[in-house]
CSV table of C-alpha atoms in Angstrom, one decimal:
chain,number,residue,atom,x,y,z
A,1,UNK,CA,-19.1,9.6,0.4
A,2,UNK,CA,-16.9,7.6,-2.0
A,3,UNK,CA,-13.6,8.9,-1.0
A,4,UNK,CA,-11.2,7.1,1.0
A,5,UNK,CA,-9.2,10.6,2.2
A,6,UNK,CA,-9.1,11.8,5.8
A,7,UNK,CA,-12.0,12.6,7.5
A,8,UNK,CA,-12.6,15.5,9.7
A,9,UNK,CA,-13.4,13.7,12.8
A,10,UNK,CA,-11.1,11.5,14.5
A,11,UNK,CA,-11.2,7.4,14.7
A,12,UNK,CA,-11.3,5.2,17.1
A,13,UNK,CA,-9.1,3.4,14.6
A,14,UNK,CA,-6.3,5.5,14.8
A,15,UNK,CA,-4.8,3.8,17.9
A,16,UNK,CA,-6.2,0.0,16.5
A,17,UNK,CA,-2.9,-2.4,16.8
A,18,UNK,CA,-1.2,-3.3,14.2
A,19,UNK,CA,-1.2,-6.9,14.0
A,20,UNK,CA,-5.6,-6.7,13.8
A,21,UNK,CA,-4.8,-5.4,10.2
A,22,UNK,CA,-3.0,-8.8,9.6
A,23,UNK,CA,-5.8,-10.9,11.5
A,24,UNK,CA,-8.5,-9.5,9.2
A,25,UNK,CA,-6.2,-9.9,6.5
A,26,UNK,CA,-6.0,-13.9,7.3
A,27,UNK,CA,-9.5,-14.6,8.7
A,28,UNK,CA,-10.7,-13.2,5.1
A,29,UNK,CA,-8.1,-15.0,2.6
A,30,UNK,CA,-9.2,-18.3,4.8
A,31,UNK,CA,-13.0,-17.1,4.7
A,32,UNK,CA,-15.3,-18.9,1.5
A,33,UNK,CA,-15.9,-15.9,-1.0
A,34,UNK,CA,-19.4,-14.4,-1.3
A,35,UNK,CA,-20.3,-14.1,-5.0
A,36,UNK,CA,-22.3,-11.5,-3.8
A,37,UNK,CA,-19.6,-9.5,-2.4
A,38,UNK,CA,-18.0,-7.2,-4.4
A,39,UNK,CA,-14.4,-8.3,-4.0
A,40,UNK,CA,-12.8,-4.6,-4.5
A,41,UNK,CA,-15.3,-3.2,-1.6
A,42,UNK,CA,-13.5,-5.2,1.7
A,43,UNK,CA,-9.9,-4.3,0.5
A,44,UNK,CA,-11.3,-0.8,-0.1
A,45,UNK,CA,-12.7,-0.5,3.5
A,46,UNK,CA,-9.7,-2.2,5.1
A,47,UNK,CA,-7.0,0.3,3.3
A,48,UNK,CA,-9.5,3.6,4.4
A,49,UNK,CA,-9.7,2.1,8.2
A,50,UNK,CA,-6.4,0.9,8.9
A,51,UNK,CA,-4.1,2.5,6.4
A,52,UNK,CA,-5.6,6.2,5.6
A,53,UNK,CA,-7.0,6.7,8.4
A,54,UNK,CA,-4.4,5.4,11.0
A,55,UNK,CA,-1.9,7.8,12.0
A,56,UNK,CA,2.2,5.6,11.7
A,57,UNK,CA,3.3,5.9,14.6
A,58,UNK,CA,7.2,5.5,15.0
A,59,UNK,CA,10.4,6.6,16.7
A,60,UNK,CA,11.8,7.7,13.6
A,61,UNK,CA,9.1,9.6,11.4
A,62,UNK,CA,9.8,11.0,7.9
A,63,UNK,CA,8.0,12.9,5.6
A,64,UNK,CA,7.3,9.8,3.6
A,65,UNK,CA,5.3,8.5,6.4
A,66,UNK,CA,1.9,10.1,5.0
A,67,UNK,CA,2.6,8.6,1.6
A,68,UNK,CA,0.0,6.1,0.2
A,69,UNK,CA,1.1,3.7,-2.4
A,70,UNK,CA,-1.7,2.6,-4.9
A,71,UNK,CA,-1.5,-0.4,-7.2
A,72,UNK,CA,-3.0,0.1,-10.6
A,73,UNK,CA,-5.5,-3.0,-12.1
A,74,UNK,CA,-3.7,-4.5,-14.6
A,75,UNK,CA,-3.6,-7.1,-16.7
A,76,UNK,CA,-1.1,-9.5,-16.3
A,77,UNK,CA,0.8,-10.7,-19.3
A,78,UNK,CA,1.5,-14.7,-19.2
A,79,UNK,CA,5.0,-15.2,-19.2
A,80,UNK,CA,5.8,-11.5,-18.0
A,81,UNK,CA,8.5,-10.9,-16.0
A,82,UNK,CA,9.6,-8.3,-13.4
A,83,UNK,CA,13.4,-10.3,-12.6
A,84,UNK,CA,15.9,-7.5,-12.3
A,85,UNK,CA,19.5,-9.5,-11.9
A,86,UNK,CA,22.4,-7.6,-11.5
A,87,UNK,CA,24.3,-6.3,-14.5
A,88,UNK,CA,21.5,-7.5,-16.8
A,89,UNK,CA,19.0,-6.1,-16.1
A,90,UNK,CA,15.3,-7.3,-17.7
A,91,UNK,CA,13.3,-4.7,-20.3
A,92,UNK,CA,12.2,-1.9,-18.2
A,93,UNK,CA,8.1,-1.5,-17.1
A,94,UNK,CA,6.7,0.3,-19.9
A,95,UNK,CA,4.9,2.0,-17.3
A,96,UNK,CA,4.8,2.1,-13.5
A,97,UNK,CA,2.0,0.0,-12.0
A,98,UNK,CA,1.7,1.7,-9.1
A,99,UNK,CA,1.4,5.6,-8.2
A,100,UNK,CA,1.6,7.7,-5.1
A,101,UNK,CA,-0.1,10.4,-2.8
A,102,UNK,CA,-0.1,11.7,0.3
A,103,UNK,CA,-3.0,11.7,2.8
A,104,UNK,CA,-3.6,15.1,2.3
A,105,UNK,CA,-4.1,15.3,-1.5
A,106,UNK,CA,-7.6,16.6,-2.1
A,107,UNK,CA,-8.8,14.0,-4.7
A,108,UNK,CA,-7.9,10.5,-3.3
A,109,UNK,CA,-8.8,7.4,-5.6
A,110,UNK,CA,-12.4,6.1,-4.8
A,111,UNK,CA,-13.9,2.5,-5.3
A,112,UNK,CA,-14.8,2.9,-8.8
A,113,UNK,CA,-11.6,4.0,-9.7
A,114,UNK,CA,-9.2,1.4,-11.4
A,115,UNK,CA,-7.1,0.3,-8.7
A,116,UNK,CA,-6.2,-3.2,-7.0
A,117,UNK,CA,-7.4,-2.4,-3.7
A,118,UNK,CA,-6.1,-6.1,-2.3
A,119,UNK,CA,-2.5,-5.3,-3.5
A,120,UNK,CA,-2.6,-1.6,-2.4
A,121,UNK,CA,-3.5,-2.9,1.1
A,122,UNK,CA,-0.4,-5.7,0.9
A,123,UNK,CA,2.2,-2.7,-0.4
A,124,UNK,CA,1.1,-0.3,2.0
A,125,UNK,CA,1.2,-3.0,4.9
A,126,UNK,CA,4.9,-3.7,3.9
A,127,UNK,CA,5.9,-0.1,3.5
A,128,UNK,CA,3.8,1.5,7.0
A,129,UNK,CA,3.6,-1.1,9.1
A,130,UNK,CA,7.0,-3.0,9.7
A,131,UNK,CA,10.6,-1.8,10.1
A,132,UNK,CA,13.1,-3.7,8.4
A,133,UNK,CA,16.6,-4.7,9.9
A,134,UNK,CA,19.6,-6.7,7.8
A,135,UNK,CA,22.1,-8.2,9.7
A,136,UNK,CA,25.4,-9.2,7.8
A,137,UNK,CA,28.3,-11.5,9.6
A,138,UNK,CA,31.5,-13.8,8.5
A,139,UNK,CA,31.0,-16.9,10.2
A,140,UNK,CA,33.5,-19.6,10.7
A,141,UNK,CA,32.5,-23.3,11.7
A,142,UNK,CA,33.9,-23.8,15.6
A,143,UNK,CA,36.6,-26.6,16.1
A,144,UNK,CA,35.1,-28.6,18.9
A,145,UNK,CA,31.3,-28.9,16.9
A,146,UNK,CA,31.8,-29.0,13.1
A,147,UNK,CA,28.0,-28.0,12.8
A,148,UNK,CA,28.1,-24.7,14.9
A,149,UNK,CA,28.8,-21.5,13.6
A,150,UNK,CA,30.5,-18.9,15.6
A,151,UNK,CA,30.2,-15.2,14.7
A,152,UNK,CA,33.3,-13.2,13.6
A,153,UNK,CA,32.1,-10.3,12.7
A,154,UNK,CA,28.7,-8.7,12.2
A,155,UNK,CA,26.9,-5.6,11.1
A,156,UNK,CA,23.3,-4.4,11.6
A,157,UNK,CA,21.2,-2.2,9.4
A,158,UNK,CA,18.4,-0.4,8.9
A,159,UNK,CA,17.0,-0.9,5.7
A,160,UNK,CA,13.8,0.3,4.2
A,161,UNK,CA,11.2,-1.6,1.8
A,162,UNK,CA,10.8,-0.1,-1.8
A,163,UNK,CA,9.2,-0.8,-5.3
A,164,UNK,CA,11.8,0.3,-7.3
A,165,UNK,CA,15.5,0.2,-6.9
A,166,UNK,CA,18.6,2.5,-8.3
A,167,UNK,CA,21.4,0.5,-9.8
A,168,UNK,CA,24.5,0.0,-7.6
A,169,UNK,CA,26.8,-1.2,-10.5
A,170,UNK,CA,26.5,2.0,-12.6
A,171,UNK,CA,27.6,5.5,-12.1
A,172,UNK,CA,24.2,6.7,-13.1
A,173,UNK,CA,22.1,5.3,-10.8
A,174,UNK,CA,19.5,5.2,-12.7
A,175,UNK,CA,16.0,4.5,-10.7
A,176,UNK,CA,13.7,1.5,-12.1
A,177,UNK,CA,10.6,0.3,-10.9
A,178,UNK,CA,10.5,-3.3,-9.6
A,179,UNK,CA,6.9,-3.5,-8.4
A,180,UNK,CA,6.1,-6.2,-7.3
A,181,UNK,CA,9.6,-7.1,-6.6
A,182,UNK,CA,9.9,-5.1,-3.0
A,183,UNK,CA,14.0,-3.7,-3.4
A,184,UNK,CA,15.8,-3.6,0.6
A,185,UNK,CA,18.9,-1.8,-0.8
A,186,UNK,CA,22.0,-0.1,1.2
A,187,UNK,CA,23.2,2.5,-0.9
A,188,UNK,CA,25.7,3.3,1.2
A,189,UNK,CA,27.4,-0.1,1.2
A,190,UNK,CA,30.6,0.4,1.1
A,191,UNK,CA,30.8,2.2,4.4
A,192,UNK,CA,28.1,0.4,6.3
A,193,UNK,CA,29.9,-3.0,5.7
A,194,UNK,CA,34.0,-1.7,5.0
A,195,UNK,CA,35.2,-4.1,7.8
A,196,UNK,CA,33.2,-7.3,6.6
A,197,UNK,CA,36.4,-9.4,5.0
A,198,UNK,CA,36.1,-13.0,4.4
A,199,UNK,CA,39.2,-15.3,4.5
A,200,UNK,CA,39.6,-19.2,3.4
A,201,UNK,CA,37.5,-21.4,5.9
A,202,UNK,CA,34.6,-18.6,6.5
A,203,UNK,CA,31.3,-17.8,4.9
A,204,UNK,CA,29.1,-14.8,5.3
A,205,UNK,CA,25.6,-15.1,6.7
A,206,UNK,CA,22.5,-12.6,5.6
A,207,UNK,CA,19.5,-12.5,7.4
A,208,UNK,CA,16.6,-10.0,7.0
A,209,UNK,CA,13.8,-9.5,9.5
A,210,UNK,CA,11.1,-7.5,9.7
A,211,UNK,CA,9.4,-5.7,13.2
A,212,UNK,CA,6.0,-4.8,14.0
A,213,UNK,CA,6.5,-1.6,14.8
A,214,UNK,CA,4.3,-1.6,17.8
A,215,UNK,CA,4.7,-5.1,19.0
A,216,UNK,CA,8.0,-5.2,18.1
A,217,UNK,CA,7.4,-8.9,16.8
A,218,UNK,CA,10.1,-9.9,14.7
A,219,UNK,CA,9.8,-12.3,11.7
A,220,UNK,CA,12.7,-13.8,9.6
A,221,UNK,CA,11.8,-13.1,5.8
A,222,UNK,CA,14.9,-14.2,3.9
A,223,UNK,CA,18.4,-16.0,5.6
A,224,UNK,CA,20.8,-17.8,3.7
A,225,UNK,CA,24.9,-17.6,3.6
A,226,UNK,CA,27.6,-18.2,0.8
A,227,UNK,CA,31.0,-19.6,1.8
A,228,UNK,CA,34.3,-18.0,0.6
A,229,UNK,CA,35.4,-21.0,-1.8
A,230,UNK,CA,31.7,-20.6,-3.7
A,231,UNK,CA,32.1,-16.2,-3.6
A,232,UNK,CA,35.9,-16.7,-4.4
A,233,UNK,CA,35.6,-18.8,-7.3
A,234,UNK,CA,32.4,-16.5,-8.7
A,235,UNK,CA,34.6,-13.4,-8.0
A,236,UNK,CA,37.0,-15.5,-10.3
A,237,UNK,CA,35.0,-16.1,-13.0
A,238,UNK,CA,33.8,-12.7,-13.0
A,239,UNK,CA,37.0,-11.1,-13.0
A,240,UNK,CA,39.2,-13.4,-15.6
A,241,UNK,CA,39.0,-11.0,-18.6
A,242,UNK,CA,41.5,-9.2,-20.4
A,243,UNK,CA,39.8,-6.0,-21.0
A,244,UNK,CA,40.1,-5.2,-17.3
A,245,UNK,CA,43.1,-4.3,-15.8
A,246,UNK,CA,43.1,-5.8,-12.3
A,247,UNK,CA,43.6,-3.6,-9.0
A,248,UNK,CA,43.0,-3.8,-5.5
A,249,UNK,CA,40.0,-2.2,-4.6
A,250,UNK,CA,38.0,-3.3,-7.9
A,251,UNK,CA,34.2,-4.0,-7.1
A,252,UNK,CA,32.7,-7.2,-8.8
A,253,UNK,CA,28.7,-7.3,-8.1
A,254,UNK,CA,27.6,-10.9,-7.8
A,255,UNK,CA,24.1,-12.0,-7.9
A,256,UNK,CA,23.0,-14.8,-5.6
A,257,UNK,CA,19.8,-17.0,-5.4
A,258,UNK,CA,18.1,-17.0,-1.8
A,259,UNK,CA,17.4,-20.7,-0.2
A,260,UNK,CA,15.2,-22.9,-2.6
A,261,UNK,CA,15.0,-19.9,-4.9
A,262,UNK,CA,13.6,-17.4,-2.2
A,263,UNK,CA,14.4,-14.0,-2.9
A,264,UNK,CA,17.9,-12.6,-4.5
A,265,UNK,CA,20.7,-10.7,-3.3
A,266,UNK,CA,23.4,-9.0,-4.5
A,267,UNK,CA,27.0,-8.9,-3.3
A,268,UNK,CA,30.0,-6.6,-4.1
A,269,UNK,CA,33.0,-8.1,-4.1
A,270,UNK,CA,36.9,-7.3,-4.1
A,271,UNK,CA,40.5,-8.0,-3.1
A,272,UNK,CA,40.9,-6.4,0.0
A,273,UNK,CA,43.0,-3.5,0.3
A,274,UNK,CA,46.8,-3.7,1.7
A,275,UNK,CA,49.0,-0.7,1.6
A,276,UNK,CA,51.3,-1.6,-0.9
A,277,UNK,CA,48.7,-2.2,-3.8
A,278,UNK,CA,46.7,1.0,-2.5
A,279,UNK,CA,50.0,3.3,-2.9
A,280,UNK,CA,50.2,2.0,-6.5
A,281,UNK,CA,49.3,3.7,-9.9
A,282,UNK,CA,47.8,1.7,-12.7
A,283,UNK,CA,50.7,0.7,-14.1
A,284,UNK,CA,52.8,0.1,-11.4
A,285,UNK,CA,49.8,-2.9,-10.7
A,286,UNK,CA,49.6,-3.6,-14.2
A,287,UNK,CA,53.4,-4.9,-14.3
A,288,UNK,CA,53.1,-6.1,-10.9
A,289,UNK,CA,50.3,-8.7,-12.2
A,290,UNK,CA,53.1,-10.3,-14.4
A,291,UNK,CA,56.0,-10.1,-12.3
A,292,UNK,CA,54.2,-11.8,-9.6
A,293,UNK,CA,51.7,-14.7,-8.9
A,294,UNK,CA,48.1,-13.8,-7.9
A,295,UNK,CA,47.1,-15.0,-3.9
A,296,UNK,CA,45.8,-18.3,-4.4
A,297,UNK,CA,43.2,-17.4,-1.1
A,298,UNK,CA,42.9,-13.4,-0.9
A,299,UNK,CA,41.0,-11.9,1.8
A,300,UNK,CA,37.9,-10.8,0.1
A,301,UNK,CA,36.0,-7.1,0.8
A,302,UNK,CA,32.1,-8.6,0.9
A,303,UNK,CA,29.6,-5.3,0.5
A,304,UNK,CA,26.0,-6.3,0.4
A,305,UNK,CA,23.9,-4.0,-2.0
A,306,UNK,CA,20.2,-5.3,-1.6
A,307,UNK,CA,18.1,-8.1,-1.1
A,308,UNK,CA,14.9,-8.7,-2.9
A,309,UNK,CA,11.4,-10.9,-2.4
A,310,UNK,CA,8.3,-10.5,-4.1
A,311,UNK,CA,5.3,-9.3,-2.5
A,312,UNK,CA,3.5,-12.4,-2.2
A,313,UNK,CA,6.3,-14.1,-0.5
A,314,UNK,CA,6.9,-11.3,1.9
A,315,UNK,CA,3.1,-11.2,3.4
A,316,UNK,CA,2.6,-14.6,3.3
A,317,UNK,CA,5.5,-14.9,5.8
A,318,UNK,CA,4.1,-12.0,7.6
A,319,UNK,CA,0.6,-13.4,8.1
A,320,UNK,CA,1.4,-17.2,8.8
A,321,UNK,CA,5.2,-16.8,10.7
C-alpha cells in the first residue's frame, strides 16, 4: 500500500487505449475542484494506472521505454526563467527538477513523497505516449497561384521528446537540463538534412507532429517557415566579423521564434559547398575573399538542430487539437 511500483498481478489496464488517459486528463481540468479532495491523490492514481502500470507498446522499443520521469515540488521563483537560446545560453538549473527510474526499481516514490504528481503525469504522457516526427522542406511559391507553395525538397525525421538538450554549437556537448522546456533535437543534423539548400526565391518550412502511438492520430504542435532573404541576411549579420576567417562549409546556428512566439528553433546555416572552395586550404580562401567579390545570393546549407515548446503548450495542444 502506498507504492505506486508494479504489482504482481496483471491489469486490466494494461491494454486501456491511449487517448482515455487524455480524456480523464480533460474531463478533470474542466471538472470544479473538490476542496475536499486532495489535489496530489487523482494525479497519483492516474500516473500508477495508466503510466506504471501500462505496458508501451511500440514497433520500435528501447530500453528507455520502462523509464519513469518524476517532477520534483518546487517552488517557483517569480521572474525565473528556463529560455535556453542558442549561443547564449541562460544560467544553468542549480539543480535538476525532475529525476528518473525505472519500473523495476524497488522503492518507487509514494504519495507523501515530494513530488508534482500533475506534472509527472504531463512529462510522462509526452515522453510514453506519442511518437514524434519533424518534417523539413524548401518551398518555393508556384507561378500560376502566388499563394501556393510547392514542395522542393523534403526530409522526414524521427525525433524524440527530452528535458534536457546537449549543445550543437560546441565541441563539448555539454548536456543541460531544460525541464520544462521539452528539447526535439537531431544530433545528427548534418547528415539527416545535407541535401536541404535554399536558393533566392525559396523558404524552408518546419513542421513537427506528434502520433498517438496506438491510434496513430496525428497532431501539429509547432509549424512555421523562414524565407531565404530573412535567413540570408541573419546568416549575414552573424557572419560579418573580422576575427573569423570565412570558408565554405562554416556553420552559423541561428535562433528563430516559432509563430506568435510559439516554441523556438534553431538553424545551422552555411555557404554551400562547391568544389573549388572545398579543394582549398585556409589561405588559399583567405586571399580569395579579397581578390574576389562575395555571391550577392549564395545557395545556403539549412541544418535544423532542434525545436523546442514548453510543456504546457505541448499538452494543451494534445488535449484540445
Amino acid at each position: 500500500q502506498g507504492s505506486f511500483g508494479m504489482t504482481e498481478k496483471k491489469k486490466e489496464e494494461e491494454t486501456l487505449p491511449k487517448n482515455e488517459l487524455l480524456t480523464l486528463i480533460q474531463s478533470h481540468r474542466n471538472a470544479a475542484m473538490d476542496l475536499n479532495e486532495d489535489p496530489g491523490r487523482f494525479w497519483a492514481e492516474l500516473f500508477r494506472m495508466y503510466i506504471v502500470e501500462v505496458n508501451h507498446h511500440s514497433d520500435d522499443l528501447t530500453e528507455d521505454d520502462d523509464l519513469l520521469w518524476y517532477v520534483k515540488k518546487v517552488e517557483r521563483v517569480e521572474g525565473a526563467t528556463t529560455n535556453f537560446d542558442d549561443g547564449e545560453e541562460a544560467d544553468s538549473l542549480n539543480e535538476e527538477n525532475f529525476f528518473v527510474l525505472r519500473k523495476t526499481d524497488a522503492n518507487l516514490p509514494t504519495l507523501t513523497d515530494p513530488i508534482n504528481w500533475e506534472e509527472t503525469v504531463y512529462l510522462n504522457t509526452i515522453m510514453h505516449q506519442f511518437t514524434y516526427k519533424l518534417s523539413i522542406a524548401i518551398c518555393r511559391k508556384k507561378m500560376s497561384q502566388s499563394s501556393k507553395l510547392e514542395i522542393v525538397r523534403r526530409v522526414n525525421k524521427k525525433v524524440y521528446a527530452s528535458p534536457s538538450k546537449r549543445r550543437m554549437d560546441s565541441k563539448a556537448g555539454e548536456t543541460i537540463y531544460t525541464y520544462p522546456l521539452i528539447y526535439f533535437a537531431v544530433d545528427d543534423f548534418e547528415d539527416c538534412f545535407k541535401t536541404l539548400c535554399i536558393d533566392k526565391g525559396q523558404q524552408i518550412c518546419v513542421q513537427l507532429s506528434a502520433y498517438d502511438v496506438q491510434t496513430n492520430k496525428k497532431c501539429t504542435l509547432f509549424q512555421g517557415g523562414v524565407l531565404y532573404d530573412a535567413l540570408h541576411e541573419l546568416f549575414d549579420w552573424r557572419k560579418n566579423s573580422w576575427s573569423r576567417i570565412w570558408k565554405s562549409g562554416d556553420l552559423e546556428f541561428l535562433p528563430l521564434v516559432g509563430p506568435r512566439g510559439k516554441g523556438k528553433a534553431q538553424v545551422a546555416v552555411g555557404i554551400a559547398d562547391n568544389e573549388e572552395s572545398s579543394n582549398a586550404n585556409v589561405f588559399q580562401r583567405f586571399a580569395s575573399s579579397f581578390s574576389k567579390p562575395t555571391e550577392e545570393n549564395p545557395t545556403l546549407n539549412t541544418f535544423l538542430t532542434y525545436i523546442t515548446l514548453s510543456w504546457e503548450s505541448i499538452i494543451n495542444d494534445l488535449l484540445w487539437k
